[in-house]
XYZ file of C-alpha atoms in Angstrom:
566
model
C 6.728 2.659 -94.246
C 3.927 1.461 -96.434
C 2.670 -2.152 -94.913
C 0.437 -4.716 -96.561
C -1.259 -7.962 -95.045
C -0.122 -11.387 -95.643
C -2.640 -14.884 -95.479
C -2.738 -16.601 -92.165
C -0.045 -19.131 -91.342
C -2.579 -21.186 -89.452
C 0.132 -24.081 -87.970
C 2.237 -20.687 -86.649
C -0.217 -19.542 -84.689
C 0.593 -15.693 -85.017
C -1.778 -15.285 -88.646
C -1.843 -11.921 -90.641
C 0.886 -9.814 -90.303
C 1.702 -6.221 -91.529
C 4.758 -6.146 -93.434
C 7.463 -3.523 -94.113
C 7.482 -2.631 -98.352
C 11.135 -2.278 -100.097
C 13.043 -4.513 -97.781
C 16.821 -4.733 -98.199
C 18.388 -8.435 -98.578
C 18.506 -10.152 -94.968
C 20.648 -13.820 -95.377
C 18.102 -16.606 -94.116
C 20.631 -19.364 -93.335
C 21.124 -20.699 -89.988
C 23.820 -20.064 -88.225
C 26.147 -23.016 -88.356
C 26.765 -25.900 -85.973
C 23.478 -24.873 -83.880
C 20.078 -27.289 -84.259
C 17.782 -26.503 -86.726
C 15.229 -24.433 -85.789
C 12.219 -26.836 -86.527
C 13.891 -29.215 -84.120
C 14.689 -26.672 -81.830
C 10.662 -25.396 -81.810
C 10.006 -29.184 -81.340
C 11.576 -29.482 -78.059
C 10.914 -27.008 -76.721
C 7.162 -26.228 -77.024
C 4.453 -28.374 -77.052
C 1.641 -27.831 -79.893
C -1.772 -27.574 -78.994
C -5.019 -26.325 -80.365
C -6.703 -23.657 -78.740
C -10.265 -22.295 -79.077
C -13.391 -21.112 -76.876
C -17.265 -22.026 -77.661
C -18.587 -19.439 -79.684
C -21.877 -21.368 -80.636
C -24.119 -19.720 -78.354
C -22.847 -16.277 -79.672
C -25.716 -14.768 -82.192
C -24.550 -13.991 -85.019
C -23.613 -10.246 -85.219
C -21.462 -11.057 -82.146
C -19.301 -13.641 -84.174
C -19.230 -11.348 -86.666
C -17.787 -8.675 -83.892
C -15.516 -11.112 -82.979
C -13.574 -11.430 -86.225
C -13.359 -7.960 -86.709
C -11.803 -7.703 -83.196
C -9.654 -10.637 -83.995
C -8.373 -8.562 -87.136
C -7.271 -5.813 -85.035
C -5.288 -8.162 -82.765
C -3.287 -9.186 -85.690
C -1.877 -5.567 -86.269
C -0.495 -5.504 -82.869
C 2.180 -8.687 -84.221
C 3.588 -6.104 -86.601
C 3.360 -2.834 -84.001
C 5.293 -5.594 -81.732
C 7.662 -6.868 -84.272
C 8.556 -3.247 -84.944
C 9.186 -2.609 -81.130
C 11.274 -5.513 -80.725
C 13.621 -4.412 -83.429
C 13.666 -1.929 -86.401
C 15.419 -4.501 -88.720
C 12.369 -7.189 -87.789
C 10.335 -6.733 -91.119
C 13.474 -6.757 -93.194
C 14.268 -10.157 -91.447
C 10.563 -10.934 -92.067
C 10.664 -10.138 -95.999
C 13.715 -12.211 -96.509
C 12.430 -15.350 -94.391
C 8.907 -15.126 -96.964
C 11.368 -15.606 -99.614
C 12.664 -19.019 -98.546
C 10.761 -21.285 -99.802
C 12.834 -24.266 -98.466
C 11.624 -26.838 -95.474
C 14.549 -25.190 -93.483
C 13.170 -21.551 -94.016
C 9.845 -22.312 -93.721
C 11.080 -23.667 -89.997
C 12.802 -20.297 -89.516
C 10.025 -18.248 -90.448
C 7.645 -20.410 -87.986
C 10.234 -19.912 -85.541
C 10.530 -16.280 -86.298
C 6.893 -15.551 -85.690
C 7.017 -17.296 -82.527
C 9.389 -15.220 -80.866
C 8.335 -12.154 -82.755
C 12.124 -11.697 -83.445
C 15.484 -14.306 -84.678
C 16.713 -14.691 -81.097
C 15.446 -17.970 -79.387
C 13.474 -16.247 -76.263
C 14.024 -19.683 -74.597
C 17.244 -20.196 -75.015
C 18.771 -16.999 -73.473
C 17.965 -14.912 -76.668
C 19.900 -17.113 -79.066
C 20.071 -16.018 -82.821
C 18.982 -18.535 -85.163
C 19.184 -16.193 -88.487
C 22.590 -15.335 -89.621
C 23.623 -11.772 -89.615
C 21.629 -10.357 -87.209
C 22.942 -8.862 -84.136
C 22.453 -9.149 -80.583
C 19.097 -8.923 -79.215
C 18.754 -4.987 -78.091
C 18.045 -4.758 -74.434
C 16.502 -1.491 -75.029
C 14.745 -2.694 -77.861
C 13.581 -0.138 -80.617
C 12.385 2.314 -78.155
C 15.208 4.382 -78.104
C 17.723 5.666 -81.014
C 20.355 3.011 -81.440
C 23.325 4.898 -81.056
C 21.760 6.039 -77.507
C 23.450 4.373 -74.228
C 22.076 3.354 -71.274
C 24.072 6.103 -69.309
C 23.063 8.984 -71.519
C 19.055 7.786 -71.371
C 19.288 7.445 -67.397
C 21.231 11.235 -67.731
C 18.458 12.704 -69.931
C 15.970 11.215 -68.007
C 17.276 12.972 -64.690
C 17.561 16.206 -65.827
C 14.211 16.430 -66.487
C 10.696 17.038 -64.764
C 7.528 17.909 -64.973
C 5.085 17.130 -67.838
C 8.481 16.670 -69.716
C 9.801 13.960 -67.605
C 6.598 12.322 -67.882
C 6.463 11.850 -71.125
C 9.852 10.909 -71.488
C 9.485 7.657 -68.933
C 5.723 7.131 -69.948
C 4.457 4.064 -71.261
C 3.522 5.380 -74.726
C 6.242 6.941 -76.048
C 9.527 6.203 -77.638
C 12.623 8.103 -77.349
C 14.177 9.550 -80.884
C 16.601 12.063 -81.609
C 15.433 15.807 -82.903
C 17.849 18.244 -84.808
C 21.269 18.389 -83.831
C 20.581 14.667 -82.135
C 18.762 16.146 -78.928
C 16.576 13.769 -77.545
C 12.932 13.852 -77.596
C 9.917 11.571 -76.410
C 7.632 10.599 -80.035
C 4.029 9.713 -79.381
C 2.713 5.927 -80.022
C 0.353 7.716 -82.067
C 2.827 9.352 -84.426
C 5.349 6.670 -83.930
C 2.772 3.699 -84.639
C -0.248 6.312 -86.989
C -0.367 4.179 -90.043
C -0.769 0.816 -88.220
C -2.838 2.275 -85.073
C -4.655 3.608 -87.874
C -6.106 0.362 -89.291
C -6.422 -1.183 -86.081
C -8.651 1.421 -85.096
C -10.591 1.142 -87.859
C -11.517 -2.852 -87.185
C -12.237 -1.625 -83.767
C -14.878 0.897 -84.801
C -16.242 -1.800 -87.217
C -16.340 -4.057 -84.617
C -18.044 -1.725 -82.097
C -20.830 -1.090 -84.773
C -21.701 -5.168 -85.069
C -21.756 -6.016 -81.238
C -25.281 -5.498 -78.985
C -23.633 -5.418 -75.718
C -23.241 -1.741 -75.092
C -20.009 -2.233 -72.936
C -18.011 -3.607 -75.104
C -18.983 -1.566 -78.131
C -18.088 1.805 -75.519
C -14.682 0.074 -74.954
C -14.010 -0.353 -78.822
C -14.589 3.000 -79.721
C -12.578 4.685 -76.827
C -9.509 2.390 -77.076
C -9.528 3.452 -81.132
C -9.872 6.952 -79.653
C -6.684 6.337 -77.722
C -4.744 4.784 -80.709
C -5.120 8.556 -82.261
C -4.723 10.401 -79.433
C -2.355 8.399 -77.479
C -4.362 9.189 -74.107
C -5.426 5.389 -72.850
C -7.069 6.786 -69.413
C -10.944 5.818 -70.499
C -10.541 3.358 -72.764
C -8.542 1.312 -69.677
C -11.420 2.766 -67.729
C -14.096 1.200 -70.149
C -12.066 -1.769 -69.961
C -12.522 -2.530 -66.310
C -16.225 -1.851 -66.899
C -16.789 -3.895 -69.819
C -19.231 -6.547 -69.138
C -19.418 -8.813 -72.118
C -19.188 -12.201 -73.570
C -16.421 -10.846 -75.452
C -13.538 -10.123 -73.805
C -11.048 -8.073 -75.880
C -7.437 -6.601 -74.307
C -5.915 -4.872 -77.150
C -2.709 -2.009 -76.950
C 0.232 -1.329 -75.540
C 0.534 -2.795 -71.727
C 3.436 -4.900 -70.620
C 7.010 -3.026 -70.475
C 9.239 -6.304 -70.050
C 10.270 -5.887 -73.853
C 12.099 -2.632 -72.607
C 15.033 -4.558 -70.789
C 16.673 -1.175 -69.830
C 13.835 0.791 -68.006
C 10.867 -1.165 -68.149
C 9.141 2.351 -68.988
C 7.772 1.316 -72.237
C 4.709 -0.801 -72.748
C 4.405 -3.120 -75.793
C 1.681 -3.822 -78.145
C -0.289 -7.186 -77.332
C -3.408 -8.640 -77.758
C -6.022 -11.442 -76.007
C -9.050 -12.264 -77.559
C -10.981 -13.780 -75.378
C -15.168 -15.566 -74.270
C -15.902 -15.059 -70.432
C -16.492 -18.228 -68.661
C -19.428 -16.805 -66.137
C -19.668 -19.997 -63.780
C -16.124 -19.817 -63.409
C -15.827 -15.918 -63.534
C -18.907 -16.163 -60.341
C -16.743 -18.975 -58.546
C -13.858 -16.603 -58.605
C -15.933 -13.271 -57.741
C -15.696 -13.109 -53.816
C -12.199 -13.182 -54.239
C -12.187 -9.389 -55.096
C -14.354 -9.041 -51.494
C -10.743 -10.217 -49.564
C -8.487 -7.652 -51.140
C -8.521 -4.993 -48.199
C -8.543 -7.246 -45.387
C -4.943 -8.805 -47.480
C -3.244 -5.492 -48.083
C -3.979 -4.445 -44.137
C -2.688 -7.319 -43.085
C 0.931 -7.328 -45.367
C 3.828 -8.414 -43.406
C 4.957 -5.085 -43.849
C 5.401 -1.934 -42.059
C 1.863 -0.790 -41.666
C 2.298 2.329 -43.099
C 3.743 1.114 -46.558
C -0.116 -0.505 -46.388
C -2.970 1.461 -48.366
C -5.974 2.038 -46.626
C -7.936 2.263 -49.352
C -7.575 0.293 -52.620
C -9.141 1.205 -55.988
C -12.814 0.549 -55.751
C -13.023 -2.380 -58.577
C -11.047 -5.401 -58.912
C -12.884 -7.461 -61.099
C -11.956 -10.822 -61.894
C -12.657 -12.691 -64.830
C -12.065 -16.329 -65.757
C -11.962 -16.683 -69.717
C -10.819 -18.950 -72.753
C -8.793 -17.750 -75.417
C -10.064 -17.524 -79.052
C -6.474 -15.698 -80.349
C -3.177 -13.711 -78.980
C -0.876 -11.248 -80.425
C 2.277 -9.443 -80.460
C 3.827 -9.565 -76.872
C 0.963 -12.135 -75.621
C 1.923 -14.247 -78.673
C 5.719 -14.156 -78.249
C 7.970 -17.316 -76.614
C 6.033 -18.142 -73.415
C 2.288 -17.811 -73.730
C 0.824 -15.493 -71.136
C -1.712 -17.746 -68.520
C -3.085 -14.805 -66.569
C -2.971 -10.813 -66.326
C -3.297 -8.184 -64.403
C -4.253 -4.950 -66.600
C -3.444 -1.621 -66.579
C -0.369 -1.092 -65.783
C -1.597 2.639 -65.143
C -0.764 4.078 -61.848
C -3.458 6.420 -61.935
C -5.832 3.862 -63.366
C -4.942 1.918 -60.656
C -5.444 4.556 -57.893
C -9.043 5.455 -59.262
C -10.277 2.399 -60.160
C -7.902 -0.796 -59.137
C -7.132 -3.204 -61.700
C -8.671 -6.485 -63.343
C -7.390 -10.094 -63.471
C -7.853 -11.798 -66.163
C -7.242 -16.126 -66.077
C -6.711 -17.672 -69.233
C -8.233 -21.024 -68.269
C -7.958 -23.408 -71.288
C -4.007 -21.837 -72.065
C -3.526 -22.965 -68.294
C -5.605 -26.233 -68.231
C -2.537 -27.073 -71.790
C 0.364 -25.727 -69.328
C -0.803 -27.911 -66.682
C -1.305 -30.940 -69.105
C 1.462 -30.678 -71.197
C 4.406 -29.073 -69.170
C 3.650 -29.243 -65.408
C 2.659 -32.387 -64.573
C 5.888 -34.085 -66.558
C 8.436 -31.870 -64.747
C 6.637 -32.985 -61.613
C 7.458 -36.662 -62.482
C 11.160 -35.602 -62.759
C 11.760 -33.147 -60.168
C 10.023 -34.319 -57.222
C 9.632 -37.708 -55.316
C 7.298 -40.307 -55.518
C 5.127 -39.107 -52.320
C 5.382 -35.236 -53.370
C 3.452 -35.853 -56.627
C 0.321 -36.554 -55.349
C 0.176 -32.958 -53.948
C 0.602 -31.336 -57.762
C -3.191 -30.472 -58.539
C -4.401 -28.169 -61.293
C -6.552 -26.517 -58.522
C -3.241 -25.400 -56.812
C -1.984 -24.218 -59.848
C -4.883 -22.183 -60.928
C -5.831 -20.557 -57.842
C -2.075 -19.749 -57.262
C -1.646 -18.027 -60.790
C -5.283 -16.523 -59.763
C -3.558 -15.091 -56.167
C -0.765 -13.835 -58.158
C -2.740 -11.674 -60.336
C -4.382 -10.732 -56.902
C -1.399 -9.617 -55.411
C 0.237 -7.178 -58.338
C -2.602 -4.817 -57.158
C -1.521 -4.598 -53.652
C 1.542 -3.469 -51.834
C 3.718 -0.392 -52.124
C 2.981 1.216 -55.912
C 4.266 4.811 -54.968
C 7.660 6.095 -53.228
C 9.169 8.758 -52.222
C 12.967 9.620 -53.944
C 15.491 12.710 -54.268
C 14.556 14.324 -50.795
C 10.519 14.275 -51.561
C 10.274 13.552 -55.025
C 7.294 11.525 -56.018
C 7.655 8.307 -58.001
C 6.011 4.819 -59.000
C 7.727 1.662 -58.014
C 8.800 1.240 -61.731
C 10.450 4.628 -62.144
C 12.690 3.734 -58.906
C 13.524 0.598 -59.420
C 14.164 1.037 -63.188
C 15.493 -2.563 -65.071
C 14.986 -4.004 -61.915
C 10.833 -3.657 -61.315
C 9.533 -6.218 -63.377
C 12.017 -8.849 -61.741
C 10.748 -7.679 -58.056
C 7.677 -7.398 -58.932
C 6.781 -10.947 -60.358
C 8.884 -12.456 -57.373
C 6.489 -10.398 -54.987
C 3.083 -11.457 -56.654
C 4.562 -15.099 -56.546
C 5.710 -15.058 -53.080
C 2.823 -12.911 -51.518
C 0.436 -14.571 -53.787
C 1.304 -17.622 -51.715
C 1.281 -15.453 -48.732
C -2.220 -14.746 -49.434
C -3.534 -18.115 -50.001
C -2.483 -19.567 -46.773
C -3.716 -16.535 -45.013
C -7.118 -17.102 -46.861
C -7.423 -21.312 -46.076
C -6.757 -20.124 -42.161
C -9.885 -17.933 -42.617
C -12.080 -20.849 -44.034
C -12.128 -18.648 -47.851
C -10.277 -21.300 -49.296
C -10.701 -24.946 -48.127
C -7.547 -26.347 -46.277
C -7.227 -29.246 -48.556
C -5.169 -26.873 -50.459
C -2.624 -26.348 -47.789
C -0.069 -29.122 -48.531
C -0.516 -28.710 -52.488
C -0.418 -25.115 -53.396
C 3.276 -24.985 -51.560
C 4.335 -28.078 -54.064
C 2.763 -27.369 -57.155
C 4.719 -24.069 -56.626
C 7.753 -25.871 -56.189
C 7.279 -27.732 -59.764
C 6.009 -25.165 -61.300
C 9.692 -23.210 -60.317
C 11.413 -25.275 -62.514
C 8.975 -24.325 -65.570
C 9.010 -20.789 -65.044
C 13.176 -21.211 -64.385
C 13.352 -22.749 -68.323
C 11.900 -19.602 -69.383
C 15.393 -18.019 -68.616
C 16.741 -15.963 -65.695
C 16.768 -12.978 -68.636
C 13.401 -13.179 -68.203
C 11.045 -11.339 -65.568
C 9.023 -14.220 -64.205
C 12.313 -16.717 -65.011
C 14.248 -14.685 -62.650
C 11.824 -13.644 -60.200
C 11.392 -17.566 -59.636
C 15.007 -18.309 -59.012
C 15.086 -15.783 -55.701
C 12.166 -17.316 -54.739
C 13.832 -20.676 -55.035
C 17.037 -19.565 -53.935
C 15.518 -18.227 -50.820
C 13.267 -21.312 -49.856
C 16.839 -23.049 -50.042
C 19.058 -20.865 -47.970
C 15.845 -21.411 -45.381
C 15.807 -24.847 -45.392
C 12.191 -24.437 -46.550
C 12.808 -26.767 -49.734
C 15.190 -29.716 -49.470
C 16.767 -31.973 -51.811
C 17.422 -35.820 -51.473
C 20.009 -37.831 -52.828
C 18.416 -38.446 -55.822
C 18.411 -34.631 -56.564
C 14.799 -34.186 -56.141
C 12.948 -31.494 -54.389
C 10.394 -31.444 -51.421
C 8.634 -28.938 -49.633
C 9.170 -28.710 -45.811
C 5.896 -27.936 -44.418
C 7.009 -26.854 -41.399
C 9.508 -23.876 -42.314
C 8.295 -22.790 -45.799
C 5.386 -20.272 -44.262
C 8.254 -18.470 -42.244
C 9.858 -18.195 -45.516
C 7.234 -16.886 -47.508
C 6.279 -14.535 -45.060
C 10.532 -13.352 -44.716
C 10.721 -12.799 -48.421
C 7.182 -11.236 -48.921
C 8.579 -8.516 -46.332
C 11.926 -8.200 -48.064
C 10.660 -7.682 -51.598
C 7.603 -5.076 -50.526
C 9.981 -3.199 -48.853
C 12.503 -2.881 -51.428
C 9.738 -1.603 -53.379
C 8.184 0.926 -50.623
C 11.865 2.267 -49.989
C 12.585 2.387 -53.797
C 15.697 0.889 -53.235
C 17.449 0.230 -56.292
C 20.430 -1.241 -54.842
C 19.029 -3.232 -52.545
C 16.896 -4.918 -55.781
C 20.094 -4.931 -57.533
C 21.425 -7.530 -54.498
C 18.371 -9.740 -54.533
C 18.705 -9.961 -58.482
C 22.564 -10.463 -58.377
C 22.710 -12.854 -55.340
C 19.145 -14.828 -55.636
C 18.359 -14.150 -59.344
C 20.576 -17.098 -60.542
C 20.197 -20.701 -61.178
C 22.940 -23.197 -58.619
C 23.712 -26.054 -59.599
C 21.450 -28.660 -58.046
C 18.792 -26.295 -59.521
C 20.727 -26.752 -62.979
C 20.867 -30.600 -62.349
C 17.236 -30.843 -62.495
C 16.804 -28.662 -65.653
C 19.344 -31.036 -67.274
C 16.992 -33.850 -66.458
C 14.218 -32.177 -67.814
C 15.705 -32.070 -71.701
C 12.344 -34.668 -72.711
C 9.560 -31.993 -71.245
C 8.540 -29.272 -73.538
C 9.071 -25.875 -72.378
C 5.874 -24.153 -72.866
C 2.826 -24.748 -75.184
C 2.751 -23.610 -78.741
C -1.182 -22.832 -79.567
C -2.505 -23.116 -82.922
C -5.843 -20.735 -82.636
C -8.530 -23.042 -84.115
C -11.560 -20.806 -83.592
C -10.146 -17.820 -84.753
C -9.032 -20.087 -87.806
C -12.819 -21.108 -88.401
C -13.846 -17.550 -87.974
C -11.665 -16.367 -90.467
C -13.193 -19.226 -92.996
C -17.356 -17.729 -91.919
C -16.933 -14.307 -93.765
């Protein structure tokens, strides 16, 4: 399809998007008896501005830095296309509607790059449309789950690997046999003028490191081989701090093979980023000492793991859509990961508005008097900070079929992203008691990071058990209950109990690594099916909780005033 750009929607928050030409009719009304969507986006997210100092940046690196922004804003329509093929139909209609009510709807619409409510359980708010795909647009819509998961098994080789690889979609050839498509003949017109911003980009910036990474990640939009641009990436060494392509696979709801297309835009905070650095120095001494059988333990982890503290200038496509992102850990790349380890990247001023705006209220309602004192943004950051830590280390590899080779994510299919964020969460915690005991951290954090945790449960529970890190929370929650490691008073507010929630960390840190070093897809299946749910004093609380915004809606102010310099 031919695609043109529209003006920024500055108070939206998502800015220039590619849209689909020739667009069929879509109905724009809401869909009776439900709240109106501009009420709906009021409760449930609080807006803030968000924007980075860029004054010390010369000029040519500003410059840079709108050209990378401009690339960024392609990936809201490759997303928007991924989500759903009948998005930029939607899209055209919802431009149309000129009306208060649509111009709610079309904010709305751009916030959850789709017309399902991603906080509210995937909710449609645009009549007509139909459910939200689990599989997304990834695979031909008249496919099934059972005749993927068939295909898929019959296969091996360098043909099974392209099939379940994170850059290609699955289509049907002649006489409907299925075949995997490139990203970069899927995606080539878009990928195509993202590239292009890139290389422009790459030719304005003096910091060698980042131009490298701008030309080899437009490389990889052509040639849809991402190896040395993610390479590049864990080298770059910059002000700038771009992230730009296809990464996170929770958007593909039946596999989680399928990475989708995101942005950050981001300035490196370097007396943060040094605070953070010795961090990386504690990684091997963590993964040999996993409560874990020792040989599900790696011996030798990638040789980088940088870590980098920055502040967000702009977000797209699945970074930009219903809960904003706080922290990564990129690539996603097994074999990226095995030659080089990974990097974590903390958002600080998107946490420093979660924190603000959405933690410390649910704290007020969920927890007693005494506990509240214990809620610190330190806590919070250094937790999310462990978390990123921790997706790096444990099992990544397993062994299935009588010797077959696998990653953790082929095994464990729908089910990895769920154990996965429960295990960074859980070990993460793990982790930073193990590091106060060795004097790394100071113990003043011992008491708080186990009840900021606690609050922060019920915000990542509002996201929605359909969610990875909704979910993942719930067994976490679930399990700290069944221990007695988290108790509730008559009031229906939670506390910690110091005394038996290490023994429960430690329990489910063990159960969820080995799930993933056995590759046992039932057993996941049971934690997500038994744990992965909210009960009803849980519930209670949420109920309370109707006042507190859900998550943060940013309006991108410097890349706003970039926009307005050229």
């Amino acid at each position: 399809m031919a695609r043109i750009h529209t003006p920024s929607r500055g108070a939206g928050g998502a800015a220039a998007l590619l849209l689909a030409a020739g667009a069929l009719a879509a109905a724009s009304a809401a869909t009776a008896g439900q709240e109106p969507v501009g009420t709906t986006m009021h409760r449930l997210y609080a807006p803030v501005e968000i924007g980075a100092d860029v004054a010390a940046l010369p000029a040519s690196e500003r410059a840079a830095l709108a050209r990378i922004v401009d690339a960024a804003r392609v990936m809201d329509a490759l997303f928007l296309e991924q989500v759903w093929p009948g998005n930029p139909t939607v899209l055209m209609a919802l431009l149309d509607d000129r009306s208060s009510a649509g111009q709610a709807r079309l904010d709305y619409f751009l916030a959850n790059k789709g017309p399902w409510s991603r906080l509210e359980n995937d909710r449609p708010f645009v009549a007509g449309v139909p459910s939200k795909p689990p599989g997304a647009a990834y695979y031909p819509p008249d496919a099934t789950r059972e005749e993927l998961a068939a295909w898929f098994d019959d296969l091996s080789g360098e043909a099974r690997r392209a099939a379940i690889g994170f850059f290609t979609t699955i289509r049907r050839g002649p006489a409907g046999v299925l075949r995997a498509v490139p990203y970069s003949v899927e995606y080539q017109g878009p990928l195509a003028v993202a590239a292009e911003h890139l290389r422009a980009a790459a030719e304005l910036t003096a910091e060698p490191t980042l131009a490298r990474y701008l030309r080899s990640r437009a490389v990889a939009f052509a040639s849809n081989d991402y190896y040395q641009s993610d390479v590049d990436w864990m080298q770059l060494d910059s002000a700038i701090e771009p992230t730009i392509g296809p990464y996170e696979v929770y958007e593909d709801g039946w596999f989680n093979y399928k990475a989708a297309f995101e942005a950050f835009v981001t300035i490196r905070d370097d007396d943060e980023t040094a605070q953070l650095a010795r961090f990386g120095a504690e990684l091997q001494g963590l993964e040999d000492a996993l409560p874990v059988d020792p040989a599900y333990r790696d011996p030798e982890l990638g040789a980088l793991a940088p870590i980098r503290v920055v502040n967000v200038v702009f977000t797209a496509g699945d970074a930009n859509s219903g809960v904003q992102t706080a922290a990564f850990n990129l690539p996603n790349d097994e074999r990226v990961i095995r030659d080089h380890g990974s990097k974590r990247v903390m958002l600080k001023n998107v946490q420093e508005a979660k924190f603000r705006h959405v933690l410390t209220p649910i704290a007020a309602v969920a927890l007693p008097p005494a506990e509240r004192a214990d809620v610190s943004f330190d806590a919070f950051f250094t937790h999310i900070l462990m978390h990123e830590l921790m997706h790096g280390l444990g099992p990544q590899e397993v062994t299935v079929d009588g010797g077959r080779a696998a990653t953790v994510r082929e095994a464990l299919r729908e089910t990895s992203s769920v154990v996965e964020e429960a295990k960074a969460d859980i070990s993460g915690l793990w982790a930073l008691h193990r590091l106060i005991d060795q004097g790394v951290i100071d113990r003043s954090l011992e008491r708080s990071i186990y009840t900021t945790f606690l609050a922060s449960s019920f915000r990542s529970i509002r996201f929605g058990i359909n969610a990875a890190h909704g979910r993942g929370v719930a067994i976490q929650l679930n399990t700290f209950l069944d221990a007695g490691a988290v108790t509730v008073d008559s009031n229906g507010r939670f506390a910690v109990d110091h005394g038996r929630i290490r023994d429960a960390v430690e329990g489910l840190t063990r159960r969820l690594m080995t799930i993933q070093a056995h590759g046992d897809y039932d057993a996941a299946v049971e934690v997500l099916e038994t744990l992965g749910v909210v009960r009803p004093e849980v519930q209670r609380v949420l109920d309370r909780l109707g006042g507190v915004p859900v998550d943060i809606r940013p309006r991108y102010v410097t890349a706003d005033a970039l926009a307005t310099e050229r």
